[in-house]
Amino acid sequence: MFSLGSWLPALPGLAWGWALLDALLQGLVGACAVSVLCSLLKVYLYIQCLNNPERQAEKEAIRAQRWVLELLHVVVLTALLALVGSRVAALVVLEFSLRAVSTTLSLGKGAHSSQLYLLCQYSLGCGVSCGLSFLLEGAPHRTCNLLLATGLAGLLATYTRRLARHVCTLYELHSQERYCGICILLLASGHGIPQLLRNALAVTFAVADLAAIALINRDFLSTAEAIRFWTPLTICYTLLVIHMQEEPRQSSGGQPVYQTVLVRMGSLFILLLTVGRWTDVLHVLISLLGELWCLLRAGVMLAVCRQQ
């Protein structure tokens, strides 16, 4: 194993170029993780709708999604994740983790875990990017490690995308004929996909939270400076979690999902205007675009989850 830039002269422009390449690779790994999540959730929702005669219209809506847009979604999300700084990405991860814990505790009151999986898309991408940034910080072969991670993530995303395409095209026939091993496996254990996603996301966000706290704290020179940042942030996030818990009871339509994104990013924008940097403010706007892009792309599945 070797460092790709070890044989090149130490020029500032080349160093910046390798940093940009690393950021793009981290963003691509995060986008692939989001693609895997959406593909597996699409498989689960399609099977659920297929087994319910009253939800055939929703099944056709899932099947009608254009597969060509999957590549565009990965490309755009990769660019957005590469542009977002590690500081704002860390804040997005911490905010969603608190919201996820609060929502999980209230599942018995009517919250839908499938919808929570779709709402975590951008946060998952930020979490993977933060985790890689922290784990590979100072590594001598950082770019090579990221290339390896990108290859593995790309393989997983490709195979799960093919699985979703196979299920939406042939599962109805194969599950009746009982001659396709993949469809027979899904017929027997497809109901366990949410549990698989829950466990995988729990591990991912646990690592991402530790990485996020470390990435934020490294910018502080003293404990007093850290307290001045964490105190208003904790208060802001607490109020946000309370607001997120009350909002679903007020309306069951799709509009509150986008309003929630605006409230969350608006609160983070105002907070960073007072305790952050000007680059943080720009990165919050990029994060807003990322959140909206993920929700727009998953609009059909969000509608299906609300009908459950």
PDB file of C-alpha atoms in Angstrom:
ATOM      1  CA  MET A   1       0.000   0.000   0.000  1.00  0.00           C
ATOM      2  CA  PHE A   2       1.318   3.454  -0.853  1.00  0.00           C
ATOM      3  CA  SER A   3       0.223   7.056  -0.564  1.00  0.00           C
ATOM      4  CA  LEU A   4      -0.971   8.426  -3.894  1.00  0.00           C
ATOM      5  CA  GLY A   5       0.678  11.781  -3.322  1.00  0.00           C
ATOM      6  CA  SER A   6       3.957  10.573  -1.794  1.00  0.00           C
ATOM      7  CA  TRP A   7       5.851  10.749  -5.104  1.00  0.00           C
ATOM      8  CA  LEU A   8       4.583  14.221  -6.049  1.00  0.00           C
ATOM      9  CA  PRO A   9       6.294  17.495  -5.081  1.00  0.00           C
ATOM     10  CA  ALA A  10       4.934  19.207  -1.963  1.00  0.00           C
ATOM     11  CA  LEU A  11       3.008  22.014  -3.631  1.00  0.00           C
ATOM     12  CA  PRO A  12       0.055  23.810  -1.927  1.00  0.00           C
ATOM     13  CA  GLY A  13      -2.138  23.306  -5.000  1.00  0.00           C
ATOM     14  CA  LEU A  14      -1.571  19.562  -4.984  1.00  0.00           C
ATOM     15  CA  ALA A  15      -2.288  19.350  -1.266  1.00  0.00           C
ATOM     16  CA  TRP A  16      -5.574  21.172  -1.820  1.00  0.00           C
ATOM     17  CA  GLY A  17      -6.351  18.818  -4.692  1.00  0.00           C
ATOM     18  CA  TRP A  18      -5.842  15.726  -2.531  1.00  0.00           C
ATOM     19  CA  ALA A  19      -8.028  17.280   0.189  1.00  0.00           C
ATOM     20  CA  LEU A  20     -10.779  17.848  -2.384  1.00  0.00           C
ATOM     21  CA  LEU A  21     -10.441  14.254  -3.592  1.00  0.00           C
ATOM     22  CA  ASP A  22     -10.708  12.989  -0.008  1.00  0.00           C
ATOM     23  CA  ALA A  23     -13.832  15.099   0.556  1.00  0.00           C
ATOM     24  CA  LEU A  24     -15.447  13.734  -2.612  1.00  0.00           C
ATOM     25  CA  LEU A  25     -14.625  10.157  -1.638  1.00  0.00           C
ATOM     26  CA  GLN A  26     -16.088  10.666   1.844  1.00  0.00           C
ATOM     27  CA  GLY A  27     -19.203  12.170   0.301  1.00  0.00           C
ATOM     28  CA  LEU A  28     -19.490   9.263  -2.126  1.00  0.00           C
ATOM     29  CA  VAL A  29     -19.302   6.717   0.701  1.00  0.00           C
ATOM     30  CA  GLY A  30     -22.016   8.622   2.554  1.00  0.00           C
ATOM     31  CA  ALA A  31     -24.195   8.791  -0.572  1.00  0.00           C
ATOM     32  CA  CYS A  32     -23.762   5.037  -1.113  1.00  0.00           C
ATOM     33  CA  ALA A  33     -24.870   4.413   2.476  1.00  0.00           C
ATOM     34  CA  VAL A  34     -28.022   6.448   1.816  1.00  0.00           C
ATOM     35  CA  SER A  35     -28.607   4.477  -1.400  1.00  0.00           C
ATOM     36  CA  VAL A  36     -28.359   1.170   0.479  1.00  0.00           C
ATOM     37  CA  LEU A  37     -30.845   2.415   3.078  1.00  0.00           C
ATOM     38  CA  CYS A  38     -33.369   3.547   0.457  1.00  0.00           C
ATOM     39  CA  SER A  39     -33.055   0.369  -1.607  1.00  0.00           C
ATOM     40  CA  LEU A  40     -33.666  -1.941   1.359  1.00  0.00           C
ATOM     41  CA  LEU A  41     -36.546   0.190   2.565  1.00  0.00           C
ATOM     42  CA  LYS A  42     -38.035   0.154  -0.936  1.00  0.00           C
ATOM     43  CA  VAL A  43     -37.907  -3.650  -0.914  1.00  0.00           C
ATOM     44  CA  TYR A  44     -39.669  -3.793   2.446  1.00  0.00           C
ATOM     45  CA  LEU A  45     -42.392  -1.282   1.551  1.00  0.00           C
ATOM     46  CA  TYR A  46     -43.046  -2.931  -1.813  1.00  0.00           C
ATOM     47  CA  ILE A  47     -43.529  -6.343  -0.204  1.00  0.00           C
ATOM     48  CA  GLN A  48     -45.813  -4.853   2.446  1.00  0.00           C
ATOM     49  CA  CYS A  49     -47.971  -3.154  -0.192  1.00  0.00           C
ATOM     50  CA  LEU A  50     -48.042  -6.303  -2.352  1.00  0.00           C
ATOM     51  CA  ASN A  51     -49.376  -8.368   0.548  1.00  0.00           C
ATOM     52  CA  ASN A  52     -52.216  -5.900   1.148  1.00  0.00           C
ATOM     53  CA  PRO A  53     -54.914  -5.845  -1.577  1.00  0.00           C
ATOM     54  CA  GLU A  54     -55.991  -2.356  -0.502  1.00  0.00           C
ATOM     55  CA  ARG A  55     -52.549  -0.879  -1.193  1.00  0.00           C
ATOM     56  CA  GLN A  56     -52.027  -1.868  -4.812  1.00  0.00           C
ATOM     57  CA  ALA A  57     -51.930   1.767  -5.936  1.00  0.00           C
ATOM     58  CA  GLU A  58     -49.052   2.446  -3.548  1.00  0.00           C
ATOM     59  CA  LYS A  59     -47.269  -0.657  -4.840  1.00  0.00           C
ATOM     60  CA  GLU A  60     -47.524   0.631  -8.399  1.00  0.00           C
ATOM     61  CA  ALA A  61     -46.255   4.041  -7.300  1.00  0.00           C
ATOM     62  CA  ILE A  62     -43.133   2.448  -5.821  1.00  0.00           C
ATOM     63  CA  ARG A  63     -42.603   0.354  -8.935  1.00  0.00           C
ATOM     64  CA  ALA A  64     -43.048   3.404 -11.207  1.00  0.00           C
ATOM     65  CA  GLN A  65     -40.046   5.225  -9.724  1.00  0.00           C
ATOM     66  CA  ARG A  66     -37.403   5.842 -12.369  1.00  0.00           C
ATOM     67  CA  TRP A  67     -34.241   3.880 -11.742  1.00  0.00           C
ATOM     68  CA  VAL A  68     -32.150   6.310 -13.798  1.00  0.00           C
ATOM     69  CA  LEU A  69     -32.702   8.960 -11.149  1.00  0.00           C
ATOM     70  CA  GLU A  70     -30.890   6.806  -8.581  1.00  0.00           C
ATOM     71  CA  LEU A  71     -27.527   7.656 -10.162  1.00  0.00           C
ATOM     72  CA  LEU A  72     -28.400  11.351 -10.274  1.00  0.00           C
ATOM     73  CA  HIS A  73     -29.409  11.197  -6.620  1.00  0.00           C
ATOM     74  CA  VAL A  74     -26.051   9.680  -5.643  1.00  0.00           C
ATOM     75  CA  VAL A  75     -24.098  12.248  -7.681  1.00  0.00           C
ATOM     76  CA  VAL A  76     -25.925  15.265  -6.242  1.00  0.00           C
ATOM     77  CA  LEU A  77     -25.779  13.937  -2.687  1.00  0.00           C
ATOM     78  CA  THR A  78     -22.054  13.211  -3.063  1.00  0.00           C
ATOM     79  CA  ALA A  79     -21.431  16.817  -4.090  1.00  0.00           C
ATOM     80  CA  LEU A  80     -23.488  18.208  -1.202  1.00  0.00           C
ATOM     81  CA  LEU A  81     -21.807  15.990   1.387  1.00  0.00           C
ATOM     82  CA  ALA A  82     -18.371  16.923   0.017  1.00  0.00           C
ATOM     83  CA  LEU A  83     -19.158  20.641   0.313  1.00  0.00           C
ATOM     84  CA  VAL A  84     -20.484  20.487   3.883  1.00  0.00           C
ATOM     85  CA  GLY A  85     -17.790  21.059   6.495  1.00  0.00           C
ATOM     86  CA  SER A  86     -17.161  18.532   9.236  1.00  0.00           C
ATOM     87  CA  ARG A  87     -18.353  20.986  11.914  1.00  0.00           C
ATOM     88  CA  VAL A  88     -21.866  21.439  10.502  1.00  0.00           C
ATOM     89  CA  ALA A  89     -22.082  17.759   9.507  1.00  0.00           C
ATOM     90  CA  ALA A  90     -21.295  16.875  13.123  1.00  0.00           C
ATOM     91  CA  LEU A  91     -24.070  19.178  14.365  1.00  0.00           C
ATOM     92  CA  VAL A  92     -26.557  17.589  11.948  1.00  0.00           C
ATOM     93  CA  VAL A  93     -25.610  14.125  13.222  1.00  0.00           C
ATOM     94  CA  LEU A  94     -26.017  15.076  16.878  1.00  0.00           C
ATOM     95  CA  GLU A  95     -29.373  16.752  16.244  1.00  0.00           C
ATOM     96  CA  PHE A  96     -30.779  13.723  14.459  1.00  0.00           C
ATOM     97  CA  SER A  97     -29.465  11.332  17.106  1.00  0.00           C
ATOM     98  CA  LEU A  98     -31.368  13.188  19.807  1.00  0.00           C
ATOM     99  CA  ARG A  99     -34.473  13.260  17.632  1.00  0.00           C
ATOM    100  CA  ALA A 100     -34.166   9.554  16.828  1.00  0.00           C
ATOM    101  CA  VAL A 101     -33.858   8.590  20.494  1.00  0.00           C
ATOM    102  CA  SER A 102     -36.900  10.695  21.352  1.00  0.00           C
ATOM    103  CA  THR A 103     -38.933   9.232  18.473  1.00  0.00           C
ATOM    104  CA  THR A 104     -37.913   5.668  19.314  1.00  0.00           C
ATOM    105  CA  LEU A 105     -39.079   6.128  22.895  1.00  0.00           C
ATOM    106  CA  SER A 106     -42.467   7.303  21.606  1.00  0.00           C
ATOM    107  CA  LEU A 107     -43.001   4.503  19.070  1.00  0.00           C
ATOM    108  CA  GLY A 108     -45.707   3.055  21.260  1.00  0.00           C
ATOM    109  CA  LYS A 109     -47.650   6.312  20.875  1.00  0.00           C
ATOM    110  CA  GLY A 110     -48.034   5.940  17.106  1.00  0.00           C
ATOM    111  CA  ALA A 111     -44.755   7.088  15.548  1.00  0.00           C
ATOM    112  CA  HIS A 112     -43.610   5.250  12.411  1.00  0.00           C
ATOM    113  CA  SER A 113     -40.093   3.871  12.364  1.00  0.00           C
ATOM    114  CA  SER A 114     -40.148   3.436   8.575  1.00  0.00           C
ATOM    115  CA  GLN A 115     -40.682   7.163   8.147  1.00  0.00           C
ATOM    116  CA  LEU A 116     -37.837   7.837  10.568  1.00  0.00           C
ATOM    117  CA  TYR A 117     -35.523   5.799   8.336  1.00  0.00           C
ATOM    118  CA  LEU A 118     -36.375   8.059   5.403  1.00  0.00           C
ATOM    119  CA  LEU A 119     -35.945  11.209   7.468  1.00  0.00           C
ATOM    120  CA  CYS A 120     -32.424  10.159   8.461  1.00  0.00           C
ATOM    121  CA  GLN A 121     -31.040   9.992   4.899  1.00  0.00           C
ATOM    122  CA  TYR A 122     -28.998  13.176   4.911  1.00  0.00           C
ATOM    123  CA  SER A 123     -28.014  12.734   8.548  1.00  0.00           C
ATOM    124  CA  LEU A 124     -26.774   9.230   7.708  1.00  0.00           C
ATOM    125  CA  GLY A 125     -24.608  10.630   4.925  1.00  0.00           C
ATOM    126  CA  CYS A 126     -23.195  13.246   7.298  1.00  0.00           C
ATOM    127  CA  GLY A 127     -22.618  10.572   9.951  1.00  0.00           C
ATOM    128  CA  VAL A 128     -20.643   8.335   7.611  1.00  0.00           C
ATOM    129  CA  SER A 129     -18.619  11.320   6.394  1.00  0.00           C
ATOM    130  CA  CYS A 130     -17.885  12.431   9.974  1.00  0.00           C
ATOM    131  CA  GLY A 131     -16.901   8.934  11.022  1.00  0.00           C
ATOM    132  CA  LEU A 132     -14.482   8.550   8.125  1.00  0.00           C
ATOM    133  CA  SER A 133     -13.029  12.020   8.708  1.00  0.00           C
ATOM    134  CA  PHE A 134     -12.369  11.236  12.367  1.00  0.00           C
ATOM    135  CA  LEU A 135     -11.121   7.660  11.957  1.00  0.00           C
ATOM    136  CA  LEU A 136      -8.762   8.538   9.098  1.00  0.00           C
ATOM    137  CA  GLU A 137      -7.527  11.841  10.516  1.00  0.00           C
ATOM    138  CA  GLY A 138      -3.737  11.897  10.205  1.00  0.00           C
ATOM    139  CA  ALA A 139      -3.587   8.494   8.499  1.00  0.00           C
ATOM    140  CA  PRO A 140      -0.556   8.208   6.170  1.00  0.00           C
ATOM    141  CA  HIS A 141      -2.570   6.408   3.470  1.00  0.00           C
ATOM    142  CA  ARG A 142      -5.832   8.281   3.899  1.00  0.00           C
ATOM    143  CA  THR A 143      -6.684   8.526   0.190  1.00  0.00           C
ATOM    144  CA  CYS A 144      -6.008   4.834  -0.422  1.00  0.00           C
ATOM    145  CA  ASN A 145      -8.182   3.881   2.549  1.00  0.00           C
ATOM    146  CA  LEU A 146     -10.968   6.087   1.251  1.00  0.00           C
ATOM    147  CA  LEU A 147     -10.694   4.504  -2.187  1.00  0.00           C
ATOM    148  CA  LEU A 148     -11.083   1.069  -0.588  1.00  0.00           C
ATOM    149  CA  ALA A 149     -14.076   2.253   1.449  1.00  0.00           C
ATOM    150  CA  THR A 150     -15.619   3.768  -1.678  1.00  0.00           C
ATOM    151  CA  GLY A 151     -15.227   0.495  -3.566  1.00  0.00           C
ATOM    152  CA  LEU A 152     -16.904  -1.514  -0.813  1.00  0.00           C
ATOM    153  CA  ALA A 153     -19.705   1.027  -0.410  1.00  0.00           C
ATOM    154  CA  GLY A 154     -20.245   1.109  -4.171  1.00  0.00           C
ATOM    155  CA  LEU A 155     -20.561  -2.680  -4.306  1.00  0.00           C
ATOM    156  CA  LEU A 156     -23.139  -2.695  -1.509  1.00  0.00           C
ATOM    157  CA  ALA A 157     -25.111   0.120  -3.137  1.00  0.00           C
ATOM    158  CA  THR A 158     -25.039  -1.612  -6.535  1.00  0.00           C
ATOM    159  CA  TYR A 159     -26.217  -4.968  -5.228  1.00  0.00           C
ATOM    160  CA  THR A 160     -28.989  -3.513  -3.044  1.00  0.00           C
ATOM    161  CA  ARG A 161     -30.164  -1.405  -5.997  1.00  0.00           C
ATOM    162  CA  ARG A 162     -30.278  -4.543  -8.156  1.00  0.00           C
ATOM    163  CA  LEU A 163     -32.185  -6.314  -5.383  1.00  0.00           C
ATOM    164  CA  ALA A 164     -34.786  -3.546  -5.259  1.00  0.00           C
ATOM    165  CA  ARG A 165     -35.124  -3.586  -9.046  1.00  0.00           C
ATOM    166  CA  HIS A 166     -35.507  -7.388  -9.035  1.00  0.00           C
ATOM    167  CA  VAL A 167     -38.158  -7.270  -6.323  1.00  0.00           C
ATOM    168  CA  CYS A 168     -40.197  -4.523  -7.979  1.00  0.00           C
ATOM    169  CA  THR A 169     -40.081  -6.357 -11.310  1.00  0.00           C
ATOM    170  CA  LEU A 170     -40.289 -10.072 -10.535  1.00  0.00           C
ATOM    171  CA  TYR A 171     -41.101 -10.627  -6.857  1.00  0.00           C
ATOM    172  CA  GLU A 172     -44.842 -10.963  -7.439  1.00  0.00           C
ATOM    173  CA  LEU A 173     -44.259 -13.768  -9.959  1.00  0.00           C
ATOM    174  CA  HIS A 174     -41.365 -15.481  -8.206  1.00  0.00           C
ATOM    175  CA  SER A 175     -43.053 -15.537  -4.800  1.00  0.00           C
ATOM    176  CA  GLN A 176     -45.940 -17.468  -6.314  1.00  0.00           C
ATOM    177  CA  GLU A 177     -43.880 -19.863  -8.423  1.00  0.00           C
ATOM    178  CA  ARG A 178     -41.340 -20.464  -5.616  1.00  0.00           C
ATOM    179  CA  TYR A 179     -38.306 -20.975  -7.858  1.00  0.00           C
ATOM    180  CA  CYS A 180     -36.214 -17.853  -7.093  1.00  0.00           C
ATOM    181  CA  GLY A 181     -33.949 -18.178  -4.052  1.00  0.00           C
ATOM    182  CA  ILE A 182     -33.818 -14.452  -3.386  1.00  0.00           C
ATOM    183  CA  CYS A 183     -37.582 -14.022  -3.496  1.00  0.00           C
ATOM    184  CA  ILE A 184     -38.134 -17.125  -1.344  1.00  0.00           C
ATOM    185  CA  LEU A 185     -35.717 -15.687   1.236  1.00  0.00           C
ATOM    186  CA  LEU A 186     -37.571 -12.353   1.219  1.00  0.00           C
ATOM    187  CA  LEU A 187     -40.893 -14.170   1.459  1.00  0.00           C
ATOM    188  CA  ALA A 188     -39.707 -15.933   4.597  1.00  0.00           C
ATOM    189  CA  SER A 189     -37.713 -13.162   6.299  1.00  0.00           C
ATOM    190  CA  GLY A 190     -38.520  -9.908   4.500  1.00  0.00           C
ATOM    191  CA  HIS A 191     -40.340  -8.667   7.593  1.00  0.00           C
ATOM    192  CA  GLY A 192     -36.976  -8.514   9.371  1.00  0.00           C
ATOM    193  CA  ILE A 193     -35.593  -5.722   7.147  1.00  0.00           C
ATOM    194  CA  PRO A 194     -36.615  -2.927   9.589  1.00  0.00           C
ATOM    195  CA  GLN A 195     -34.802  -4.701  12.429  1.00  0.00           C
ATOM    196  CA  LEU A 196     -31.704  -5.033  10.234  1.00  0.00           C
ATOM    197  CA  LEU A 197     -31.823  -1.336   9.365  1.00  0.00           C
ATOM    198  CA  ARG A 198     -32.406  -0.394  13.003  1.00  0.00           C
ATOM    199  CA  ASN A 199     -29.344  -2.283  14.198  1.00  0.00           C
ATOM    200  CA  ALA A 200     -27.129  -0.999  11.382  1.00  0.00           C
ATOM    201  CA  LEU A 201     -28.212   2.610  11.928  1.00  0.00           C
ATOM    202  CA  ALA A 202     -27.732   2.319  15.690  1.00  0.00           C
ATOM    203  CA  VAL A 203     -24.109   1.248  15.225  1.00  0.00           C
ATOM    204  CA  THR A 204     -23.475   3.855  12.530  1.00  0.00           C
ATOM    205  CA  PHE A 205     -24.852   6.760  14.534  1.00  0.00           C
ATOM    206  CA  ALA A 206     -23.130   5.611  17.736  1.00  0.00           C
ATOM    207  CA  VAL A 207     -19.767   5.861  15.955  1.00  0.00           C
ATOM    208  CA  ALA A 208     -20.818   9.074  14.201  1.00  0.00           C
ATOM    209  CA  ASP A 209     -21.846  10.732  17.493  1.00  0.00           C
ATOM    210  CA  LEU A 210     -18.479  10.031  19.091  1.00  0.00           C
ATOM    211  CA  ALA A 211     -16.724  11.314  15.973  1.00  0.00           C
ATOM    212  CA  ALA A 212     -18.951  14.396  15.865  1.00  0.00           C
ATOM    213  CA  ILE A 213     -18.224  15.366  19.473  1.00  0.00           C
ATOM    214  CA  ALA A 214     -14.482  14.908  18.905  1.00  0.00           C
ATOM    215  CA  LEU A 215     -14.532  16.948  15.670  1.00  0.00           C
ATOM    216  CA  ILE A 216     -16.384  19.830  17.323  1.00  0.00           C
ATOM    217  CA  ASN A 217     -14.265  19.881  20.485  1.00  0.00           C
ATOM    218  CA  ARG A 218     -10.970  20.000  18.612  1.00  0.00           C
ATOM    219  CA  ASP A 219     -11.681  23.618  17.583  1.00  0.00           C
ATOM    220  CA  PHE A 220     -11.867  24.873  21.180  1.00  0.00           C
ATOM    221  CA  LEU A 221      -8.756  26.150  22.931  1.00  0.00           C
ATOM    222  CA  SER A 222     -10.250  26.211  26.432  1.00  0.00           C
ATOM    223  CA  THR A 223     -13.080  24.718  28.487  1.00  0.00           C
ATOM    224  CA  ALA A 224     -14.792  28.109  28.783  1.00  0.00           C
ATOM    225  CA  GLU A 225     -14.909  28.468  25.014  1.00  0.00           C
ATOM    226  CA  ALA A 226     -16.420  24.993  24.698  1.00  0.00           C
ATOM    227  CA  ILE A 227     -19.067  25.791  27.313  1.00  0.00           C
ATOM    228  CA  ARG A 228     -20.029  28.975  25.466  1.00  0.00           C
ATOM    229  CA  PHE A 229     -20.704  26.870  22.385  1.00  0.00           C
ATOM    230  CA  TRP A 230     -22.320  23.766  23.901  1.00  0.00           C
ATOM    231  CA  THR A 231     -24.725  25.553  26.278  1.00  0.00           C
ATOM    232  CA  PRO A 232     -26.844  27.365  23.645  1.00  0.00           C
ATOM    233  CA  LEU A 233     -26.537  24.347  21.356  1.00  0.00           C
ATOM    234  CA  THR A 234     -27.954  22.020  24.022  1.00  0.00           C
ATOM    235  CA  ILE A 235     -30.834  24.391  24.746  1.00  0.00           C
ATOM    236  CA  CYS A 236     -31.595  24.760  21.028  1.00  0.00           C
ATOM    237  CA  TYR A 237     -31.571  21.015  20.420  1.00  0.00           C
ATOM    238  CA  THR A 238     -33.769  20.338  23.453  1.00  0.00           C
ATOM    239  CA  LEU A 239     -36.393  22.783  22.189  1.00  0.00           C
ATOM    240  CA  LEU A 240     -36.182  21.248  18.727  1.00  0.00           C
ATOM    241  CA  VAL A 241     -36.782  17.733  20.055  1.00  0.00           C
ATOM    242  CA  ILE A 242     -39.845  18.933  21.983  1.00  0.00           C
ATOM    243  CA  HIS A 243     -41.143  20.639  18.858  1.00  0.00           C
ATOM    244  CA  MET A 244     -40.596  17.504  16.749  1.00  0.00           C
ATOM    245  CA  GLN A 245     -42.599  15.418  19.227  1.00  0.00           C
ATOM    246  CA  GLU A 246     -45.567  17.776  19.214  1.00  0.00           C
ATOM    247  CA  GLU A 247     -45.753  18.400  15.468  1.00  0.00           C
ATOM    248  CA  PRO A 248     -46.927  14.923  14.313  1.00  0.00           C
ATOM    249  CA  ARG A 249     -49.953  15.208  16.589  1.00  0.00           C
ATOM    250  CA  GLN A 250     -51.000  18.441  14.907  1.00  0.00           C
ATOM    251  CA  SER A 251     -51.113  17.164  11.330  1.00  0.00           C
ATOM    252  CA  SER A 252     -50.667  13.880   9.493  1.00  0.00           C
ATOM    253  CA  GLY A 253     -50.007  15.315   6.021  1.00  0.00           C
ATOM    254  CA  GLY A 254     -46.732  15.529   4.177  1.00  0.00           C
ATOM    255  CA  GLN A 255     -46.277  19.299   4.512  1.00  0.00           C
ATOM    256  CA  PRO A 256     -45.028  19.205   8.152  1.00  0.00           C
ATOM    257  CA  VAL A 257     -42.054  17.082   7.035  1.00  0.00           C
ATOM    258  CA  TYR A 258     -40.689  19.970   4.982  1.00  0.00           C
ATOM    259  CA  GLN A 259     -41.666  22.515   7.622  1.00  0.00           C
ATOM    260  CA  THR A 260     -39.679  20.499  10.151  1.00  0.00           C
ATOM    261  CA  VAL A 261     -36.586  20.689   7.952  1.00  0.00           C
ATOM    262  CA  LEU A 262     -36.944  24.454   7.651  1.00  0.00           C
ATOM    263  CA  VAL A 263     -37.399  24.835  11.414  1.00  0.00           C
ATOM    264  CA  ARG A 264     -34.376  22.637  12.207  1.00  0.00           C
ATOM    265  CA  MET A 265     -32.037  24.260   9.717  1.00  0.00           C
ATOM    266  CA  GLY A 266     -33.363  27.723  10.553  1.00  0.00           C
ATOM    267  CA  SER A 267     -32.632  27.174  14.227  1.00  0.00           C
ATOM    268  CA  LEU A 268     -29.145  25.905  13.452  1.00  0.00           C
ATOM    269  CA  PHE A 269     -28.599  28.867  11.111  1.00  0.00           C
ATOM    270  CA  ILE A 270     -29.510  31.395  13.809  1.00  0.00           C
ATOM    271  CA  LEU A 271     -27.425  29.574  16.409  1.00  0.00           C
ATOM    272  CA  LEU A 272     -24.318  29.542  14.235  1.00  0.00           C
ATOM    273  CA  LEU A 273     -24.783  33.222  13.410  1.00  0.00           C
ATOM    274  CA  THR A 274     -24.039  33.901  17.068  1.00  0.00           C
ATOM    275  CA  VAL A 275     -21.484  31.218  18.023  1.00  0.00           C
ATOM    276  CA  GLY A 276     -20.227  29.914  14.693  1.00  0.00           C
ATOM    277  CA  ARG A 277     -18.216  31.078  11.688  1.00  0.00           C
ATOM    278  CA  TRP A 278     -19.315  32.457   8.360  1.00  0.00           C
ATOM    279  CA  THR A 279     -18.348  29.165   6.679  1.00  0.00           C
ATOM    280  CA  ASP A 280     -20.648  27.329   9.097  1.00  0.00           C
ATOM    281  CA  VAL A 281     -23.558  29.506   7.977  1.00  0.00           C
ATOM    282  CA  LEU A 282     -22.847  28.644   4.341  1.00  0.00           C
ATOM    283  CA  HIS A 283     -22.654  24.952   5.188  1.00  0.00           C
ATOM    284  CA  VAL A 284     -26.040  25.109   6.923  1.00  0.00           C
ATOM    285  CA  LEU A 285     -27.587  26.380   3.682  1.00  0.00           C
ATOM    286  CA  ILE A 286     -25.945  23.488   1.818  1.00  0.00           C
ATOM    287  CA  SER A 287     -27.329  21.088   4.443  1.00  0.00           C
ATOM    288  CA  LEU A 288     -30.799  22.520   3.873  1.00  0.00           C
ATOM    289  CA  LEU A 289     -30.476  21.705   0.181  1.00  0.00           C
ATOM    290  CA  GLY A 290     -29.301  18.195   1.071  1.00  0.00           C
ATOM    291  CA  GLU A 291     -32.233  17.547   3.391  1.00  0.00           C
ATOM    292  CA  LEU A 292     -34.766  18.792   0.848  1.00  0.00           C
ATOM    293  CA  TRP A 293     -33.149  16.807  -1.957  1.00  0.00           C
ATOM    294  CA  CYS A 294     -33.352  13.562   0.032  1.00  0.00           C
ATOM    295  CA  LEU A 295     -36.984  14.170   1.008  1.00  0.00           C
ATOM    296  CA  LEU A 296     -38.021  15.029  -2.553  1.00  0.00           C
ATOM    297  CA  ARG A 297     -36.350  11.891  -3.879  1.00  0.00           C
ATOM    298  CA  ALA A 298     -38.126   9.735  -1.270  1.00  0.00           C
ATOM    299  CA  GLY A 299     -41.505  11.431  -1.626  1.00  0.00           C
ATOM    300  CA  VAL A 300     -43.308   8.289  -2.805  1.00  0.00           C
ATOM    301  CA  MET A 301     -41.970   6.152   0.025  1.00  0.00           C
ATOM    302  CA  LEU A 302     -42.802   8.871   2.566  1.00  0.00           C
ATOM    303  CA  ALA A 303     -46.387   8.828   1.347  1.00  0.00           C
ATOM    304  CA  VAL A 304     -46.486   5.040   1.687  1.00  0.00           C
ATOM    305  CA  CYS A 305     -45.102   5.224   5.235  1.00  0.00           C
ATOM    306  CA  ARG A 306     -47.779   7.739   6.246  1.00  0.00           C
ATOM    307  CA  GLN A 307     -50.458   5.309   5.078  1.00  0.00           C
ATOM    308  CA  GLN A 308     -49.179   2.519   7.327  1.00  0.00           C
TER     309      GLN A 308
END
